[in-house]
Amino acid sequence: MDCLEVCKEQGKLKVEQGEASTQDGTIDWHGRPAIKAKSGQWTAGIVILLNQGLATLAFFGVGVNLVLFLTRVLGQNNADAANNVSKWTGTVYIFSLVGAFLSDSYWGRHKTCAIFQVIFVIGLVSLSLSSYFLIRPRGCGNQQTPCRSHSGLEITLFYLSIYLVALGNGGYQPNIATFGADQFDEEDQKEGHSKVAFFSFFYLALNLGSLFSNTILGYFEDEGMWALGFWVSTGSAFAALVLFLAGTTRYRHFKPSGNPLSRFSQVLVAATKKCSIDMPPDADDLYDVDGNDSSMNGNRKILHSDEFKFLDRAAYITTRDVDDRKKGIYSPWRLCPVTQVEEVKCILRLLPIWLCTIIYSVVFTQMASIFVEQGAAMKTTISNFRIPPASMSSFDILSVALFIFLYRRVLDPLVGRIRKKNSRGLTELQRMGIGLVIAILAMVSAGIVECYRLKYADKDCTHCEGSSTLSIFWQVPQYAFVGASEVFMYVGQLEFFNAQTPDGLKSFGSALCMTSISLGNYVSSLLVTMVMKISTEDHMPGWIPGNLNKGHLDRFYFLLAGLTIVDLVVYVACARWYKSIKLEGKTAENDEQVSFKV
């Protein structure tokens, strides 16, 4: 007995000395329960934020001026270049599903991030080398000097390189956001607040990383120094990889939960097998396991919900299930625990919200294509200095930084005091709705600017870059509106999907955000193709011709504003219908934090 008391005292002493373990089930590098004082928190979080900033610098060093590289170096027209950029950007985010699947199922987030960052670096090295063959004669690819035609092999190497970059960045991106959030124990009140703050700082790091790309690198690439820009991106990606690996021993980790596709399939098959059974009105007869065994690999238990009642059949215990259990037989293809059924329900509830974010991503993707082409056709000079059109996206980044500060320090506390019952201020769903409203303003602003650009444009120009006397700085409002909308939409989206996905699918939640951007790029590409096909009938130049002065880009912007208004109406209906995930012990708190209602 004395020995037992001594052991208890030693245990208390260790806790008092900072040896307490995390409560969310995270482990350290050696597979032991993570010690709070020796792992994670802001020490690991800051390393991940720096890694994100450097990796983003590298990615946007390629992506921000890709549309100009395709038009100036490869000789593509505006519509084809915009479509190719949209397809490439979309592919980046499609690969995020691959990374999320491998992370959640088999590799874990740390290993997945490391492997895809290596692929990212290889793609950038290949792109930097291929640029030497494409930029001929030397110095071509600026506004004045055209490049020669290229062989099929050179074009193939270029596209192979940029799609390796897409694979590396796409597989890494959703996991690094979730991995950063893993460093904070949400069961601890102080670390829980830090976890919410992390997503805002993560998005800020992403934008600050791209600031250098949009300004300094954008200037060099606009002047035809493409190889230099690509090599700087390569160096930044390599530095990000080294920094990430240097923090390995400090990170907290979640164990991968196995293949989610098999778990989802088991629920659907089990529910289908029992489709003819009459279900009781309550959930008392549903199969569940007490304690930590109720969820896969120690993940938290999810409580029963009333939506999608058909799936409850997978957890209903029939007389045959009772007989099988007496014989020691258990088939997950016939009987699934409530937590497993609720995993499927969680994803099904998220889908309508996720679908409503795609049109917003169509608006967002215009910054990398149509905005740049519009800016190139405006007055881009101040005295003898020429402003690269792609560098105007730095106003988007500054807007993001400003509105993150305003939201966290002013708006969120103010709304919390007004509402009193909820000190957190606006919920994620409310913030996403505000993001859609601001996106509408961005498209209206862009359309108005285009109307005035056309008014002061030379419609008979041969080389139409800079052919309008309207200053490129009139684009500032549309970039600022997009930046403000990102703070509400994308930061809210990251928090929402991370909070509303089951423990074993957190990377998948982040991948949903990126896949929304991906599909937004593909929808944008499809929309441009449809608009050009319809608007070029009867030998008309179309809304987005090679010479924008003969087109009607303003109508395209107003079309996007109209589509976003329709999307907003649908989103509000879906958000009011949505019911929060019910984690054991946190049900009321979750409902209050996620509700769309004021």
CSV table of N, CA, C and O in Angstrom, one decimal, residues 92-144:
chain,number,residue,atom,x,y,z
A,92,VAL,N,-3.9,20.3,-59.3
A,92,VAL,CA,-3.1,20.5,-58.1
A,92,VAL,C,-4.0,20.1,-56.9
A,92,VAL,O,-3.7,19.3,-56.0
A,93,TYR,N,-5.2,20.6,-56.9
A,93,TYR,CA,-6.1,20.3,-55.8
A,93,TYR,C,-6.8,19.0,-55.9
A,93,TYR,O,-7.2,18.4,-54.8
A,94,ILE,N,-6.9,18.4,-57.1
A,94,ILE,CA,-7.4,17.0,-57.2
A,94,ILE,C,-6.4,16.1,-56.5
A,94,ILE,O,-6.8,15.1,-55.8
A,95,PHE,N,-5.1,16.3,-56.7
A,95,PHE,CA,-4.1,15.5,-56.0
A,95,PHE,C,-4.2,15.6,-54.5
A,95,PHE,O,-3.6,14.7,-53.8
A,96,SER,N,-4.8,16.6,-54.0
A,96,SER,CA,-5.0,16.7,-52.5
A,96,SER,C,-5.8,15.5,-52.0
A,96,SER,O,-5.6,15.1,-50.9
A,97,LEU,N,-6.7,15.0,-52.8
A,97,LEU,CA,-7.5,13.8,-52.3
A,97,LEU,C,-6.6,12.6,-52.2
A,97,LEU,O,-6.7,11.8,-51.3
A,98,VAL,N,-5.6,12.5,-53.1
A,98,VAL,CA,-4.6,11.4,-53.1
A,98,VAL,C,-3.8,11.5,-51.8
A,98,VAL,O,-3.7,10.5,-51.0
A,99,GLY,N,-3.3,12.7,-51.5
A,99,GLY,CA,-2.5,12.9,-50.3
A,99,GLY,C,-3.3,12.7,-49.0
A,99,GLY,O,-2.8,12.0,-48.1
A,100,ALA,N,-4.6,13.1,-49.0
A,100,ALA,CA,-5.4,13.0,-47.8
A,100,ALA,C,-5.7,11.5,-47.6
A,100,ALA,O,-5.7,11.0,-46.4
A,101,PHE,N,-6.0,10.8,-48.7
A,101,PHE,CA,-6.3,9.3,-48.5
A,101,PHE,C,-5.1,8.5,-48.0
A,101,PHE,O,-5.3,7.8,-47.0
A,102,LEU,N,-3.9,8.8,-48.5
A,102,LEU,CA,-2.7,8.1,-48.0
A,102,LEU,C,-2.4,8.5,-46.6
A,102,LEU,O,-2.0,7.6,-45.8
A,103,SER,N,-2.6,9.7,-46.2
A,103,SER,CA,-2.4,10.2,-44.9
A,103,SER,C,-3.3,9.6,-43.9
A,103,SER,O,-2.9,9.0,-42.9
A,104,ASP,N,-4.6,9.7,-44.1
A,104,ASP,CA,-5.6,9.2,-43.2
A,104,ASP,C,-5.6,7.7,-43.1
A,104,ASP,O,-5.9,7.1,-42.0
A,105,SER,N,-5.2,7.0,-44.2
A,105,SER,CA,-5.3,5.5,-44.2
A,105,SER,C,-4.1,4.8,-43.8
A,105,SER,O,-4.2,3.9,-43.0
A,106,TYR,N,-2.9,5.2,-44.3
A,106,TYR,CA,-1.7,4.4,-44.2
A,106,TYR,C,-0.5,5.1,-43.6
A,106,TYR,O,0.1,4.6,-42.7
A,107,TRP,N,-0.1,6.2,-44.2
A,107,TRP,CA,1.2,6.8,-43.9
A,107,TRP,C,1.2,7.7,-42.7
A,107,TRP,O,2.3,7.9,-42.1
A,108,GLY,N,0.1,8.3,-42.4
A,108,GLY,CA,0.1,9.4,-41.4
A,108,GLY,C,0.5,10.7,-42.0
A,108,GLY,O,1.1,10.8,-43.1
A,109,ARG,N,0.3,11.8,-41.3
A,109,ARG,CA,0.4,13.1,-42.0
A,109,ARG,C,1.9,13.5,-42.1
A,109,ARG,O,2.3,14.1,-43.1
A,110,HIS,N,2.8,13.2,-41.2
A,110,HIS,CA,4.2,13.6,-41.2
A,110,HIS,C,4.9,12.9,-42.4
A,110,HIS,O,5.5,13.6,-43.3
A,111,LYS,N,4.7,11.6,-42.6
A,111,LYS,CA,5.3,10.9,-43.7
A,111,LYS,C,4.8,11.4,-45.0
A,111,LYS,O,5.5,11.5,-46.0
A,112,THR,N,3.5,11.6,-45.1
A,112,THR,CA,2.9,12.0,-46.3
A,112,THR,C,3.4,13.4,-46.8
A,112,THR,O,3.7,13.6,-47.9
A,113,CYS,N,3.5,14.3,-45.8
A,113,CYS,CA,4.0,15.7,-46.1
A,113,CYS,C,5.5,15.6,-46.6
A,113,CYS,O,5.8,16.3,-47.6
A,114,ALA,N,6.3,14.8,-46.0
A,114,ALA,CA,7.7,14.7,-46.3
A,114,ALA,C,7.8,14.1,-47.8
A,114,ALA,O,8.6,14.6,-48.6
A,115,ILE,N,7.1,13.0,-48.1
A,115,ILE,CA,7.2,12.4,-49.4
A,115,ILE,C,6.8,13.3,-50.5
A,115,ILE,O,7.4,13.5,-51.5
A,116,PHE,N,5.6,14.0,-50.3
A,116,PHE,CA,5.1,14.9,-51.4
A,116,PHE,C,6.0,16.1,-51.5
A,116,PHE,O,6.0,16.7,-52.6
A,117,GLN,N,6.6,16.6,-50.5
A,117,GLN,CA,7.5,17.7,-50.6
A,117,GLN,C,8.7,17.3,-51.4
A,117,GLN,O,9.3,18.2,-52.2
A,118,VAL,N,9.2,16.1,-51.3
A,118,VAL,CA,10.3,15.6,-52.1
A,118,VAL,C,9.9,15.6,-53.6
A,118,VAL,O,10.7,16.1,-54.5
A,119,ILE,N,8.7,15.1,-53.9
A,119,ILE,CA,8.2,15.2,-55.3
A,119,ILE,C,8.1,16.6,-55.8
A,119,ILE,O,8.4,16.9,-57.0
A,120,PHE,N,7.6,17.5,-54.9
A,120,PHE,CA,7.5,18.9,-55.3
A,120,PHE,C,8.9,19.5,-55.7
A,120,PHE,O,9.0,20.2,-56.7
A,121,VAL,N,9.9,19.2,-54.9
A,121,VAL,CA,11.3,19.7,-55.2
A,121,VAL,C,11.7,19.1,-56.6
A,121,VAL,O,12.3,19.8,-57.4
A,122,ILE,N,11.5,17.8,-56.8
A,122,ILE,CA,11.9,17.2,-58.0
A,122,ILE,C,11.2,17.9,-59.2
A,122,ILE,O,11.9,18.1,-60.3
A,123,GLY,N,9.9,18.1,-59.1
A,123,GLY,CA,9.2,18.8,-60.2
A,123,GLY,C,9.8,20.2,-60.5
A,123,GLY,O,9.9,20.6,-61.7
A,124,LEU,N,10.1,20.9,-59.5
A,124,LEU,CA,10.7,22.3,-59.7
A,124,LEU,C,12.1,22.2,-60.3
A,124,LEU,O,12.4,23.1,-61.1
A,125,VAL,N,12.9,21.3,-59.9
A,125,VAL,CA,14.2,21.1,-60.5
A,125,VAL,C,14.0,20.8,-62.0
A,125,VAL,O,14.7,21.4,-62.9
A,126,SER,N,13.1,19.9,-62.3
A,126,SER,CA,12.8,19.5,-63.7
A,126,SER,C,12.3,20.7,-64.5
A,126,SER,O,12.7,21.0,-65.7
A,127,LEU,N,11.4,21.5,-63.9
A,127,LEU,CA,10.9,22.7,-64.6
A,127,LEU,C,12.0,23.8,-64.9
A,127,LEU,O,12.0,24.4,-65.9
A,128,SER,N,12.9,24.0,-63.9
A,128,SER,CA,14.0,24.9,-64.0
A,128,SER,C,14.9,24.5,-65.2
A,128,SER,O,15.3,25.4,-66.0
A,129,LEU,N,15.2,23.2,-65.3
A,129,LEU,CA,16.0,22.7,-66.3
A,129,LEU,C,15.3,22.8,-67.7
A,129,LEU,O,16.0,23.2,-68.7
A,130,SER,N,14.0,22.5,-67.7
A,130,SER,CA,13.3,22.6,-69.0
A,130,SER,C,13.2,24.0,-69.6
A,130,SER,O,13.1,24.2,-70.8
A,131,SER,N,13.2,25.0,-68.7
A,131,SER,CA,13.1,26.3,-69.1
A,131,SER,C,14.2,26.8,-70.0
A,131,SER,O,14.1,27.7,-70.8
A,132,TYR,N,15.4,26.2,-69.8
A,132,TYR,CA,16.6,26.5,-70.6
A,132,TYR,C,16.3,26.2,-72.1
A,132,TYR,O,16.8,26.9,-73.0
A,133,PHE,N,15.6,25.1,-72.3
A,133,PHE,CA,15.3,24.7,-73.7
A,133,PHE,C,14.2,25.5,-74.3
A,133,PHE,O,14.1,25.7,-75.5
A,134,LEU,N,13.2,26.0,-73.5
A,134,LEU,CA,12.1,26.7,-74.0
A,134,LEU,C,12.3,28.1,-74.3
A,134,LEU,O,11.8,28.7,-75.2
A,135,ILE,N,13.2,28.7,-73.5
A,135,ILE,CA,13.5,30.2,-73.6
A,135,ILE,C,14.6,30.4,-74.6
A,135,ILE,O,15.8,30.6,-74.3
A,136,ARG,N,14.2,30.3,-75.9
A,136,ARG,CA,15.2,30.5,-77.0
A,136,ARG,C,14.5,31.4,-78.0
A,136,ARG,O,13.4,31.2,-78.4
A,137,PRO,N,15.2,32.5,-78.5
A,137,PRO,CA,16.5,33.0,-78.1
A,137,PRO,C,16.6,33.5,-76.7
A,137,PRO,O,15.5,33.8,-76.1
A,138,ARG,N,17.7,33.5,-76.1
A,138,ARG,CA,17.9,33.9,-74.7
A,138,ARG,C,17.3,35.3,-74.5
A,138,ARG,O,17.6,36.2,-75.3
A,139,GLY,N,16.6,35.5,-73.4
A,139,GLY,CA,15.9,36.8,-73.1
A,139,GLY,C,14.5,36.9,-73.7
A,139,GLY,O,13.9,37.9,-73.4
A,140,CYS,N,14.1,35.9,-74.4
A,140,CYS,CA,12.7,36.0,-75.0
A,140,CYS,C,11.7,35.7,-73.8
A,140,CYS,O,12.1,35.3,-72.7
A,141,GLY,N,10.4,35.9,-74.1
A,141,GLY,CA,9.4,35.7,-73.1
A,141,GLY,C,9.0,36.9,-72.3
A,141,GLY,O,8.2,36.9,-71.4
A,142,ASN,N,9.7,38.1,-72.7
A,142,ASN,CA,9.2,39.3,-72.1
A,142,ASN,C,8.2,39.9,-73.0
A,142,ASN,O,7.7,39.3,-73.9
A,143,GLN,N,7.8,41.2,-72.8
A,143,GLN,CA,6.8,41.8,-73.5
A,143,GLN,C,7.1,42.0,-75.0
A,143,GLN,O,6.3,42.0,-75.9
A,144,GLN,N,8.5,42.2,-75.3
A,144,GLN,CA,8.9,42.6,-76.6
A,144,GLN,C,9.4,41.4,-77.5
A,144,GLN,O,9.1,41.3,-78.7
